[in-house]
Amino acid sequence: MAGARPNFIKVAPIIRVIERAKASDRDIDYELVYCGREDDPTLEASLFEDLQIARPNIFLGVDCDNLNELTGLVMSKFEYHLQQHPADAVIVVDDLASTMAVSIVTKKQGILLAHIAAGTRSFDINMPKEINRLVIDGLSDMLFTAGMSNNSIANREGAELSKVYMVGNILIDNLRFNRERIENAVLPDSLKDIVTRPYLVFTLNRKALIADRPNLEQMIAETVKAASGLPILAPLRGIAAETVRRIIGSAPSPFILTEPLGYLEFSHLTAHAAGIITDSGNVAEEATFNGVPCVTLNSYTEHIETVKVGTNELVGEDPEKLGEAVRKIVSGQWKHAVIPDRWDGRSAERIVQILMEWGTALRK
């Protein structure tokens, strides 16, 4: 099940492994369910081409901003779908309200629930996603984690050891699978000259950051000052793009708004950047894999390995800390980093193998 565009990036490796197993006459099949609309503009055709998977089989068609209303609609529609299309297991990803809704319905139907990216916590119960995480992990029969810190969280909160599997970071499966295609990705003409010299990448998605415009203005100003003339490429969408456009205005600036890029193009852009400023955990994880310095505009990360051994640093929403971090990137004084354990591109293989072993035991 996928609830939003980023989920497909984590689901894709699972689908590719299942397709290979089916081609080898293994007894396994799947449906890809999307909670949103079939005409969702964020699901461009190139996304599925880049990930080399088919579009979803099923669209639940839920589209609303109120999270409680969304939860109820997804529960109702997914329950009806399961009644018409029985399943042995449901795989959910991450921590969206739609993910929680699907998880509740799955367990009420007595179906095995597997959670990819389990054990992630902010430890801030005021965050809606934190509540989602607690519910999803509490209901899950199989918790697939990316690292030992996630394992520890799941175990500390009462998950049985037999339910928790450290399979590694599934995002990395895509980077390794698409390594050559990412390297050969063709960027838009407007960027081709810019990326011949060092540049920074800026991404923004968190609603709280976007809503606090005075602080965002300071953060952007500090980034520009600390960048010392390096171009700052910002491939933004929707309200984030509109807000940043109003902040930087029409005067010449090293802060360059670009159109949103496809998966391969964006991965190429970030892999070759001198540094990244982001509020996305996924982008920070990919930066660690690529060895690119990364500043995260948050006070926590779901994958502490990116900070402990990787290239990531947390600055919260503090403009001064952000400026200091960007100056360190530009001056080449960033910390030494390594790739965390089990970021080897085989997470999906481990997950599918575990699920197939469970299925075999169930049929005996």
mmCIF file of C-alpha atoms in Angstrom:
data_model
loop_
_atom_site.group_PDB
_atom_site.id
_atom_site.type_symbol
_atom_site.label_atom_id
_atom_site.label_comp_id
_atom_site.label_asym_id
_atom_site.label_seq_id
_atom_site.Cartn_x
_atom_site.Cartn_y
_atom_site.Cartn_z
ATOM 1 C CA MET A 1 0.000 0.000 0.000
ATOM 2 C CA ALA A 2 1.198 3.507 -0.845
ATOM 3 C CA GLY A 3 -0.314 6.668 0.606
ATOM 4 C CA ALA A 4 1.796 9.352 -1.104
ATOM 5 C CA ARG A 5 4.417 9.764 -3.820
ATOM 6 C CA PRO A 6 7.493 9.055 -1.606
ATOM 7 C CA ASN A 7 6.016 5.685 -0.589
ATOM 8 C CA PHE A 8 6.392 4.342 -4.125
ATOM 9 C CA ILE A 9 10.156 4.785 -3.904
ATOM 10 C CA LYS A 10 10.218 2.389 -0.933
ATOM 11 C CA VAL A 11 7.635 0.021 -2.413
ATOM 12 C CA ALA A 12 9.376 -0.298 -5.803
ATOM 13 C CA PRO A 13 12.206 -2.622 -4.681
ATOM 14 C CA ILE A 14 9.651 -4.999 -3.119
ATOM 15 C CA ILE A 15 7.686 -5.139 -6.362
ATOM 16 C CA ARG A 16 10.797 -5.794 -8.446
ATOM 17 C CA VAL A 17 11.817 -8.695 -6.184
ATOM 18 C CA ILE A 18 8.296 -10.159 -6.263
ATOM 19 C CA GLU A 19 8.231 -9.909 -10.057
ATOM 20 C CA ARG A 20 11.533 -11.794 -10.234
ATOM 21 C CA ALA A 21 10.176 -14.458 -7.888
ATOM 22 C CA LYS A 22 7.046 -14.833 -10.025
ATOM 23 C CA ALA A 23 9.219 -15.205 -13.128
ATOM 24 C CA SER A 24 10.947 -18.088 -11.342
ATOM 25 C CA ASP A 25 7.564 -19.768 -10.754
ATOM 26 C CA ARG A 26 7.491 -18.935 -7.044
ATOM 27 C CA ASP A 27 4.015 -18.918 -5.501
ATOM 28 C CA ILE A 28 3.663 -15.198 -4.771
ATOM 29 C CA ASP A 29 1.633 -12.312 -6.176
ATOM 30 C CA TYR A 30 0.668 -8.760 -5.196
ATOM 31 C CA GLU A 31 -1.597 -5.779 -5.752
ATOM 32 C CA LEU A 32 -0.325 -2.210 -5.475
ATOM 33 C CA VAL A 33 -2.957 -0.028 -3.806
ATOM 34 C CA TYR A 34 -2.756 3.774 -3.805
ATOM 35 C CA CYS A 35 -4.958 5.677 -1.387
ATOM 36 C CA GLY A 36 -5.168 8.767 -3.579
ATOM 37 C CA ARG A 37 -6.718 9.623 -6.936
ATOM 38 C CA GLU A 38 -5.770 8.110 -10.254
ATOM 39 C CA ASP A 39 -5.182 11.607 -11.675
ATOM 40 C CA ASP A 40 -2.958 12.723 -8.782
ATOM 41 C CA PRO A 41 -0.575 15.245 -10.420
ATOM 42 C CA THR A 42 2.354 14.149 -8.221
ATOM 43 C CA LEU A 43 2.299 10.694 -9.824
ATOM 44 C CA GLU A 44 3.886 11.616 -13.131
ATOM 45 C CA ALA A 45 4.382 8.786 -15.599
ATOM 46 C CA SER A 46 8.161 9.147 -15.374
ATOM 47 C CA LEU A 47 8.074 8.151 -11.685
ATOM 48 C CA PHE A 48 6.994 4.611 -12.510
ATOM 49 C CA GLU A 49 9.256 4.446 -15.551
ATOM 50 C CA ASP A 50 12.221 5.547 -13.423
ATOM 51 C CA LEU A 51 11.424 3.006 -10.714
ATOM 52 C CA GLN A 52 10.652 0.335 -13.351
ATOM 53 C CA ILE A 53 7.341 -0.682 -11.825
ATOM 54 C CA ALA A 54 3.766 -0.539 -13.103
ATOM 55 C CA ARG A 55 1.254 2.033 -11.914
ATOM 56 C CA PRO A 56 -0.972 0.953 -9.000
ATOM 57 C CA ASN A 57 -3.598 -1.719 -9.631
ATOM 58 C CA ILE A 58 -6.062 -0.003 -7.325
ATOM 59 C CA PHE A 59 -6.789 3.668 -6.557
ATOM 60 C CA LEU A 60 -8.954 4.288 -3.489
ATOM 61 C CA GLY A 61 -9.565 7.850 -4.687
ATOM 62 C CA VAL A 62 -9.287 9.567 -1.283
ATOM 63 C CA ASP A 63 -8.351 13.248 -1.522
ATOM 64 C CA CYS A 64 -8.853 15.563 1.463
ATOM 65 C CA ASP A 65 -6.746 17.737 3.762
ATOM 66 C CA ASN A 66 -8.375 16.913 7.089
ATOM 67 C CA LEU A 67 -6.410 13.984 8.513
ATOM 68 C CA ASN A 68 -9.283 12.563 10.571
ATOM 69 C CA GLU A 69 -11.598 12.637 7.573
ATOM 70 C CA LEU A 70 -8.894 11.088 5.396
ATOM 71 C CA THR A 71 -8.351 8.317 7.949
ATOM 72 C CA GLY A 72 -12.039 7.440 7.991
ATOM 73 C CA LEU A 73 -12.394 7.446 4.213
ATOM 74 C CA VAL A 74 -9.324 5.262 3.702
ATOM 75 C CA MET A 75 -10.532 2.798 6.339
ATOM 76 C CA SER A 76 -13.935 2.510 4.690
ATOM 77 C CA LYS A 77 -12.614 2.126 1.147
ATOM 78 C CA PHE A 78 -9.759 -0.200 2.019
ATOM 79 C CA GLU A 79 -12.063 -2.434 4.071
ATOM 80 C CA TYR A 80 -14.364 -2.777 1.061
ATOM 81 C CA HIS A 81 -11.354 -3.534 -1.166
ATOM 82 C CA LEU A 82 -10.108 -6.291 1.150
ATOM 83 C CA GLN A 83 -13.557 -7.847 1.275
ATOM 84 C CA GLN A 84 -13.583 -8.010 -2.534
ATOM 85 C CA HIS A 85 -9.894 -8.954 -2.892
ATOM 86 C CA PRO A 86 -8.749 -11.207 0.005
ATOM 87 C CA ALA A 87 -5.041 -11.061 0.883
ATOM 88 C CA ASP A 88 -2.683 -13.131 3.024
ATOM 89 C CA ALA A 89 -0.604 -10.098 4.040
ATOM 90 C CA VAL A 90 -0.637 -6.320 3.709
ATOM 91 C CA ILE A 91 2.629 -4.372 3.487
ATOM 92 C CA VAL A 92 2.571 -0.737 4.601
ATOM 93 C CA VAL A 93 5.300 1.893 4.416
ATOM 94 C CA ASP A 94 6.259 4.810 6.681
ATOM 95 C CA ASP A 95 3.893 6.781 8.904
ATOM 96 C CA LEU A 96 1.115 8.597 7.064
ATOM 97 C CA ALA A 97 -2.477 8.844 8.300
ATOM 98 C CA SER A 98 -3.480 6.645 5.359
ATOM 99 C CA THR A 99 -0.886 4.079 6.431
ATOM 100 C CA MET A 100 -2.372 3.984 9.921
ATOM 101 C CA ALA A 101 -5.882 3.643 8.485
ATOM 102 C CA VAL A 102 -4.871 0.690 6.318
ATOM 103 C CA SER A 103 -3.086 -0.913 9.272
ATOM 104 C CA ILE A 104 -6.173 -0.742 11.485
ATOM 105 C CA VAL A 105 -8.388 -2.275 8.802
ATOM 106 C CA THR A 106 -5.855 -5.007 8.071
ATOM 107 C CA LYS A 107 -5.755 -6.176 11.669
ATOM 108 C CA LYS A 108 -9.534 -5.955 12.069
ATOM 109 C CA GLN A 109 -9.755 -8.326 9.111
ATOM 110 C CA GLY A 110 -7.306 -10.720 10.779
ATOM 111 C CA ILE A 111 -4.667 -10.312 8.063
ATOM 112 C CA LEU A 112 -0.915 -10.280 8.658
ATOM 113 C CA LEU A 113 0.471 -6.717 8.727
ATOM 114 C CA ALA A 114 4.073 -5.965 7.731
ATOM 115 C CA HIS A 115 5.542 -2.492 8.297
ATOM 116 C CA ILE A 116 8.532 -1.235 6.309
ATOM 117 C CA ALA A 117 10.575 1.511 8.038
ATOM 118 C CA ALA A 118 9.335 0.434 11.466
ATOM 119 C CA GLY A 119 10.767 1.719 14.744
ATOM 120 C CA THR A 120 11.137 5.350 13.667
ATOM 121 C CA ARG A 121 10.327 7.922 16.361
ATOM 122 C CA SER A 122 10.573 11.668 16.980
ATOM 123 C CA PHE A 123 9.533 11.192 20.646
ATOM 124 C CA ASP A 124 7.223 14.179 20.212
ATOM 125 C CA ILE A 125 3.689 12.960 20.857
ATOM 126 C CA ASN A 126 2.322 16.298 19.618
ATOM 127 C CA MET A 127 3.281 15.312 16.077
ATOM 128 C CA PRO A 128 0.454 13.499 14.226
ATOM 129 C CA LYS A 129 2.968 11.219 12.534
ATOM 130 C CA GLU A 130 4.312 10.095 15.906
ATOM 131 C CA ILE A 131 0.855 8.841 16.845
ATOM 132 C CA ASN A 132 0.629 7.081 13.481
ATOM 133 C CA ARG A 133 3.967 5.362 14.108
ATOM 134 C CA LEU A 134 2.960 4.123 17.528
ATOM 135 C CA VAL A 135 -0.307 2.691 16.215
ATOM 136 C CA ILE A 136 1.211 1.086 13.098
ATOM 137 C CA ASP A 137 4.114 -0.540 14.956
ATOM 138 C CA GLY A 138 1.807 -1.651 17.772
ATOM 139 C CA LEU A 139 -0.444 -3.467 15.295
ATOM 140 C CA SER A 140 2.233 -4.921 13.025
ATOM 141 C CA ASP A 141 3.047 -8.627 12.963
ATOM 142 C CA MET A 142 6.348 -7.978 11.202
ATOM 143 C CA LEU A 143 8.447 -4.871 11.810
ATOM 144 C CA PHE A 144 11.095 -4.369 9.131
ATOM 145 C CA THR A 145 13.659 -1.859 10.401
ATOM 146 C CA ALA A 146 16.489 0.009 8.697
ATOM 147 C CA GLY A 147 19.018 -0.086 11.548
ATOM 148 C CA MET A 148 19.852 -1.128 15.091
ATOM 149 C CA SER A 149 18.513 2.107 16.597
ATOM 150 C CA ASN A 150 15.091 1.341 15.098
ATOM 151 C CA ASN A 151 15.312 -2.219 16.417
ATOM 152 C CA SER A 152 16.047 -0.891 19.903
ATOM 153 C CA ILE A 153 13.048 1.431 19.815
ATOM 154 C CA ALA A 154 10.699 -1.333 18.701
ATOM 155 C CA ASN A 155 11.988 -3.742 21.356
ATOM 156 C CA ARG A 156 11.898 -1.099 24.093
ATOM 157 C CA GLU A 157 8.251 -0.421 23.321
ATOM 158 C CA GLY A 158 7.315 -4.056 23.762
ATOM 159 C CA ALA A 159 7.609 -5.600 20.289
ATOM 160 C CA GLU A 160 8.551 -9.271 20.475
ATOM 161 C CA LEU A 161 12.054 -10.020 19.231
ATOM 162 C CA SER A 162 10.610 -12.547 16.790
ATOM 163 C CA LYS A 163 8.596 -9.787 15.092
ATOM 164 C CA VAL A 164 11.492 -7.369 14.478
ATOM 165 C CA TYR A 165 13.789 -7.804 11.472
ATOM 166 C CA MET A 166 16.684 -5.477 10.690
ATOM 167 C CA VAL A 167 16.622 -5.615 6.890
ATOM 168 C CA GLY A 168 18.469 -2.368 6.110
ATOM 169 C CA ASN A 169 17.389 0.810 4.350
ATOM 170 C CA ILE A 170 15.150 -0.013 1.404
ATOM 171 C CA LEU A 171 15.740 3.412 -0.187
ATOM 172 C CA ILE A 172 19.260 2.278 -0.959
ATOM 173 C CA ASP A 173 17.937 -0.628 -3.052
ATOM 174 C CA ASN A 174 16.771 1.910 -5.633
ATOM 175 C CA LEU A 175 20.047 3.827 -5.663
ATOM 176 C CA ARG A 176 22.064 0.675 -6.249
ATOM 177 C CA PHE A 177 19.561 -0.738 -8.764
ATOM 178 C CA ASN A 178 19.476 2.544 -10.720
ATOM 179 C CA ARG A 179 23.106 3.573 -10.236
ATOM 180 C CA GLU A 180 23.958 3.704 -13.947
ATOM 181 C CA ARG A 181 20.646 5.287 -14.977
ATOM 182 C CA ILE A 182 21.026 7.951 -12.270
ATOM 183 C CA GLU A 183 24.552 8.733 -13.385
ATOM 184 C CA ASN A 184 23.415 9.086 -17.014
ATOM 185 C CA ALA A 185 20.250 11.069 -16.226
ATOM 186 C CA VAL A 186 19.881 14.170 -18.402
ATOM 187 C CA LEU A 187 19.112 17.365 -16.506
ATOM 188 C CA PRO A 188 16.971 20.177 -17.972
ATOM 189 C CA ASP A 189 18.824 22.620 -20.228
ATOM 190 C CA SER A 190 18.360 25.374 -17.641
ATOM 191 C CA LEU A 191 20.608 23.469 -15.210
ATOM 192 C CA LYS A 192 23.285 22.084 -17.500
ATOM 193 C CA ASP A 193 25.658 25.054 -17.248
ATOM 194 C CA ILE A 194 25.053 25.582 -13.539
ATOM 195 C CA VAL A 195 25.985 22.045 -12.505
ATOM 196 C CA THR A 196 29.385 22.208 -14.218
ATOM 197 C CA ARG A 197 30.615 24.033 -11.086
ATOM 198 C CA PRO A 198 29.997 23.385 -7.363
ATOM 199 C CA TYR A 199 26.406 23.932 -6.254
ATOM 200 C CA LEU A 200 24.084 23.331 -3.283
ATOM 201 C CA VAL A 201 20.623 21.735 -3.343
ATOM 202 C CA PHE A 202 17.749 23.008 -1.184
ATOM 203 C CA THR A 203 14.504 21.081 -0.614
ATOM 204 C CA LEU A 204 11.523 22.059 1.532
ATOM 205 C CA ASN A 205 8.333 20.225 2.400
ATOM 206 C CA ARG A 206 7.479 20.500 6.124
ATOM 207 C CA LYS A 207 4.331 22.559 6.656
ATOM 208 C CA ALA A 208 5.581 24.039 9.940
ATOM 209 C CA LEU A 209 8.708 25.404 8.261
ATOM 210 C CA ILE A 210 6.764 26.868 5.359
ATOM 211 C CA ALA A 211 4.143 28.442 7.641
ATOM 212 C CA ASP A 212 6.722 30.323 9.742
ATOM 213 C CA ARG A 213 7.635 32.740 6.984
ATOM 214 C CA PRO A 214 9.727 35.214 9.053
ATOM 215 C CA ASN A 215 12.013 32.414 10.238
ATOM 216 C CA LEU A 216 12.138 30.850 6.766
ATOM 217 C CA GLU A 217 13.228 34.226 5.380
ATOM 218 C CA GLN A 218 16.088 34.293 7.882
ATOM 219 C CA MET A 219 17.073 30.725 7.050
ATOM 220 C CA ILE A 220 17.190 31.480 3.343
ATOM 221 C CA ALA A 221 19.145 34.685 3.946
ATOM 222 C CA GLU A 222 21.705 32.844 6.102
ATOM 223 C CA THR A 223 22.016 30.102 3.488
ATOM 224 C CA VAL A 224 22.670 32.608 0.713
ATOM 225 C CA LYS A 225 25.243 34.480 2.813
ATOM 226 C CA ALA A 226 27.063 31.321 3.876
ATOM 227 C CA ALA A 227 27.051 29.866 0.345
ATOM 228 C CA SER A 228 29.550 32.552 -0.731
ATOM 229 C CA GLY A 229 28.192 32.763 -4.255
ATOM 230 C CA LEU A 230 27.599 29.055 -4.880
ATOM 231 C CA PRO A 231 24.332 28.438 -6.749
ATOM 232 C CA ILE A 232 21.568 27.058 -4.506
ATOM 233 C CA LEU A 233 19.238 24.925 -6.621
ATOM 234 C CA ALA A 234 15.744 24.474 -5.224
ATOM 235 C CA PRO A 235 13.503 22.003 -7.130
ATOM 236 C CA LEU A 236 10.316 22.704 -5.166
ATOM 237 C CA ARG A 237 6.622 21.896 -5.552
ATOM 238 C CA GLY A 238 3.337 23.601 -4.683
ATOM 239 C CA ILE A 239 3.121 25.864 -1.658
ATOM 240 C CA ALA A 240 6.839 25.466 -0.896
ATOM 241 C CA ALA A 241 7.746 26.818 -4.334
ATOM 242 C CA GLU A 242 5.255 29.690 -4.043
ATOM 243 C CA THR A 243 6.493 30.696 -0.577
ATOM 244 C CA VAL A 244 10.180 30.625 -1.506
ATOM 245 C CA ARG A 245 9.493 32.506 -4.748
ATOM 246 C CA ARG A 246 7.877 35.323 -2.786
ATOM 247 C CA ILE A 247 10.778 35.412 -0.325
ATOM 248 C CA ILE A 248 13.598 35.636 -2.880
ATOM 249 C CA GLY A 249 11.672 38.032 -5.131
ATOM 250 C CA SER A 250 12.743 38.977 -8.635
ATOM 251 C CA ALA A 251 16.186 40.395 -7.895
ATOM 252 C CA PRO A 252 19.230 38.362 -9.026
ATOM 253 C CA SER A 253 20.065 35.731 -6.421
ATOM 254 C CA PRO A 254 22.179 32.577 -6.134
ATOM 255 C CA PHE A 255 18.967 30.960 -4.875
ATOM 256 C CA ILE A 256 17.525 29.395 -8.023
ATOM 257 C CA LEU A 257 14.042 27.904 -8.103
ATOM 258 C CA THR A 258 13.685 25.090 -10.613
ATOM 259 C CA GLU A 259 10.811 22.927 -11.768
ATOM 260 C CA PRO A 260 10.344 19.649 -9.840
ATOM 261 C CA LEU A 261 12.579 16.935 -11.257
ATOM 262 C CA GLY A 262 11.903 13.277 -11.951
ATOM 263 C CA TYR A 263 13.325 10.630 -9.633
ATOM 264 C CA LEU A 264 16.430 9.885 -11.703
ATOM 265 C CA GLU A 265 17.187 13.559 -12.440
ATOM 266 C CA PHE A 266 16.758 14.596 -8.809
ATOM 267 C CA SER A 267 18.936 11.705 -7.632
ATOM 268 C CA HIS A 268 21.627 12.769 -10.114
ATOM 269 C CA LEU A 269 21.421 16.393 -8.945
ATOM 270 C CA THR A 270 21.798 15.518 -5.248
ATOM 271 C CA ALA A 271 24.484 12.880 -5.807
ATOM 272 C CA HIS A 272 26.758 15.456 -7.444
ATOM 273 C CA ALA A 273 26.022 18.411 -5.147
ATOM 274 C CA ALA A 274 28.633 20.022 -2.941
ATOM 275 C CA GLY A 275 26.050 19.906 -0.174
ATOM 276 C CA ILE A 276 22.335 19.563 0.551
ATOM 277 C CA ILE A 277 19.958 21.546 2.785
ATOM 278 C CA THR A 278 16.719 19.645 3.331
ATOM 279 C CA ASP A 279 13.874 18.800 5.690
ATOM 280 C CA SER A 280 13.429 15.361 4.101
ATOM 281 C CA GLY A 281 14.634 12.235 5.851
ATOM 282 C CA ASN A 282 14.731 10.380 2.540
ATOM 283 C CA VAL A 283 16.996 13.008 0.966
ATOM 284 C CA ALA A 284 19.294 12.917 4.006
ATOM 285 C CA GLU A 285 19.541 9.133 3.811
ATOM 286 C CA GLU A 286 20.435 9.225 0.127
ATOM 287 C CA ALA A 287 23.020 11.932 0.874
ATOM 288 C CA THR A 288 24.698 9.642 3.402
ATOM 289 C CA PHE A 289 24.828 6.829 0.846
ATOM 290 C CA ASN A 290 26.354 9.193 -1.748
ATOM 291 C CA GLY A 291 28.790 10.752 0.721
ATOM 292 C CA VAL A 292 27.347 14.241 0.191
ATOM 293 C CA PRO A 293 27.326 16.692 3.166
ATOM 294 C CA CYS A 294 23.747 17.228 4.325
ATOM 295 C CA VAL A 295 22.071 19.700 6.688
ATOM 296 C CA THR A 296 18.638 18.681 7.956
ATOM 297 C CA LEU A 297 16.202 21.427 8.987
ATOM 298 C CA ASN A 298 14.823 19.455 11.890
ATOM 299 C CA SER A 299 15.726 18.613 15.477
ATOM 300 C CA TYR A 300 15.425 14.856 14.966
ATOM 301 C CA THR A 301 15.872 12.199 12.321
ATOM 302 C CA GLU A 302 14.115 8.872 11.899
ATOM 303 C CA HIS A 303 17.475 7.267 11.079
ATOM 304 C CA ILE A 304 20.081 8.435 13.578
ATOM 305 C CA GLU A 305 22.714 6.442 11.663
ATOM 306 C CA THR A 306 22.788 9.280 9.128
ATOM 307 C CA VAL A 307 24.089 11.542 11.919
ATOM 308 C CA LYS A 308 26.184 9.082 13.934
ATOM 309 C CA VAL A 309 28.159 7.606 11.029
ATOM 310 C CA GLY A 310 26.756 9.378 7.944
ATOM 311 C CA THR A 311 26.996 12.826 6.386
ATOM 312 C CA ASN A 312 23.919 14.321 8.054
ATOM 313 C CA GLU A 313 23.801 17.116 10.664
ATOM 314 C CA LEU A 314 20.686 18.434 12.421
ATOM 315 C CA VAL A 315 20.264 22.191 12.838
ATOM 316 C CA GLY A 316 16.573 22.354 13.736
ATOM 317 C CA GLU A 317 14.991 25.583 12.513
ATOM 318 C CA ASP A 318 17.838 27.806 13.712
ATOM 319 C CA PRO A 319 19.084 30.219 10.998
ATOM 320 C CA GLU A 320 22.459 30.761 12.707
ATOM 321 C CA LYS A 321 23.177 27.034 13.048
ATOM 322 C CA LEU A 322 22.150 26.593 9.425
ATOM 323 C CA GLY A 323 24.544 29.323 8.316
ATOM 324 C CA GLU A 324 27.398 27.771 10.304
ATOM 325 C CA ALA A 325 26.738 24.354 8.759
ATOM 326 C CA VAL A 326 26.628 25.718 5.204
ATOM 327 C CA ARG A 327 29.930 27.578 5.790
ATOM 328 C CA LYS A 328 31.504 24.272 6.865
ATOM 329 C CA ILE A 329 30.306 22.635 3.653
ATOM 330 C CA VAL A 330 31.594 25.438 1.435
ATOM 331 C CA SER A 331 34.983 25.490 3.200
ATOM 332 C CA GLY A 332 35.381 21.720 2.878
ATOM 333 C CA GLN A 333 35.410 21.130 6.644
ATOM 334 C CA TRP A 334 32.606 18.548 6.778
ATOM 335 C CA LYS A 335 32.953 15.449 8.939
ATOM 336 C CA HIS A 336 34.206 12.068 7.737
ATOM 337 C CA ALA A 337 31.369 9.599 7.131
ATOM 338 C CA VAL A 338 30.724 5.968 6.199
ATOM 339 C CA ILE A 339 27.721 4.013 4.880
ATOM 340 C CA PRO A 340 25.641 2.431 7.685
ATOM 341 C CA ASP A 341 25.318 -1.320 8.125
ATOM 342 C CA ARG A 342 23.071 -3.217 5.686
ATOM 343 C CA TRP A 343 22.670 -0.311 3.275
ATOM 344 C CA ASP A 344 23.700 -2.813 0.631
ATOM 345 C CA GLY A 345 20.738 -2.733 -1.768
ATOM 346 C CA ARG A 346 19.330 -6.105 -0.661
ATOM 347 C CA SER A 347 16.689 -4.993 1.852
ATOM 348 C CA ALA A 348 13.777 -5.946 -0.410
ATOM 349 C CA GLU A 349 15.255 -9.405 -0.983
ATOM 350 C CA ARG A 350 15.365 -9.965 2.777
ATOM 351 C CA ILE A 351 11.800 -8.725 3.241
ATOM 352 C CA VAL A 352 10.309 -10.886 0.489
ATOM 353 C CA GLN A 353 12.263 -13.945 1.653
ATOM 354 C CA ILE A 354 10.899 -13.517 5.182
ATOM 355 C CA LEU A 355 7.351 -13.107 3.864
ATOM 356 C CA MET A 356 7.652 -16.165 1.643
ATOM 357 C CA GLU A 357 8.994 -18.264 4.530
ATOM 358 C CA TRP A 358 6.015 -17.117 6.604
ATOM 359 C CA GLY A 359 3.651 -18.064 3.764
ATOM 360 C CA THR A 360 5.202 -21.493 3.420
ATOM 361 C CA ALA A 361 4.872 -22.136 7.166
ATOM 362 C CA LEU A 362 1.249 -20.965 7.104
ATOM 363 C CA ARG A 363 0.309 -23.444 4.374
ATOM 364 C CA LYS A 364 1.807 -26.458 6.206
#
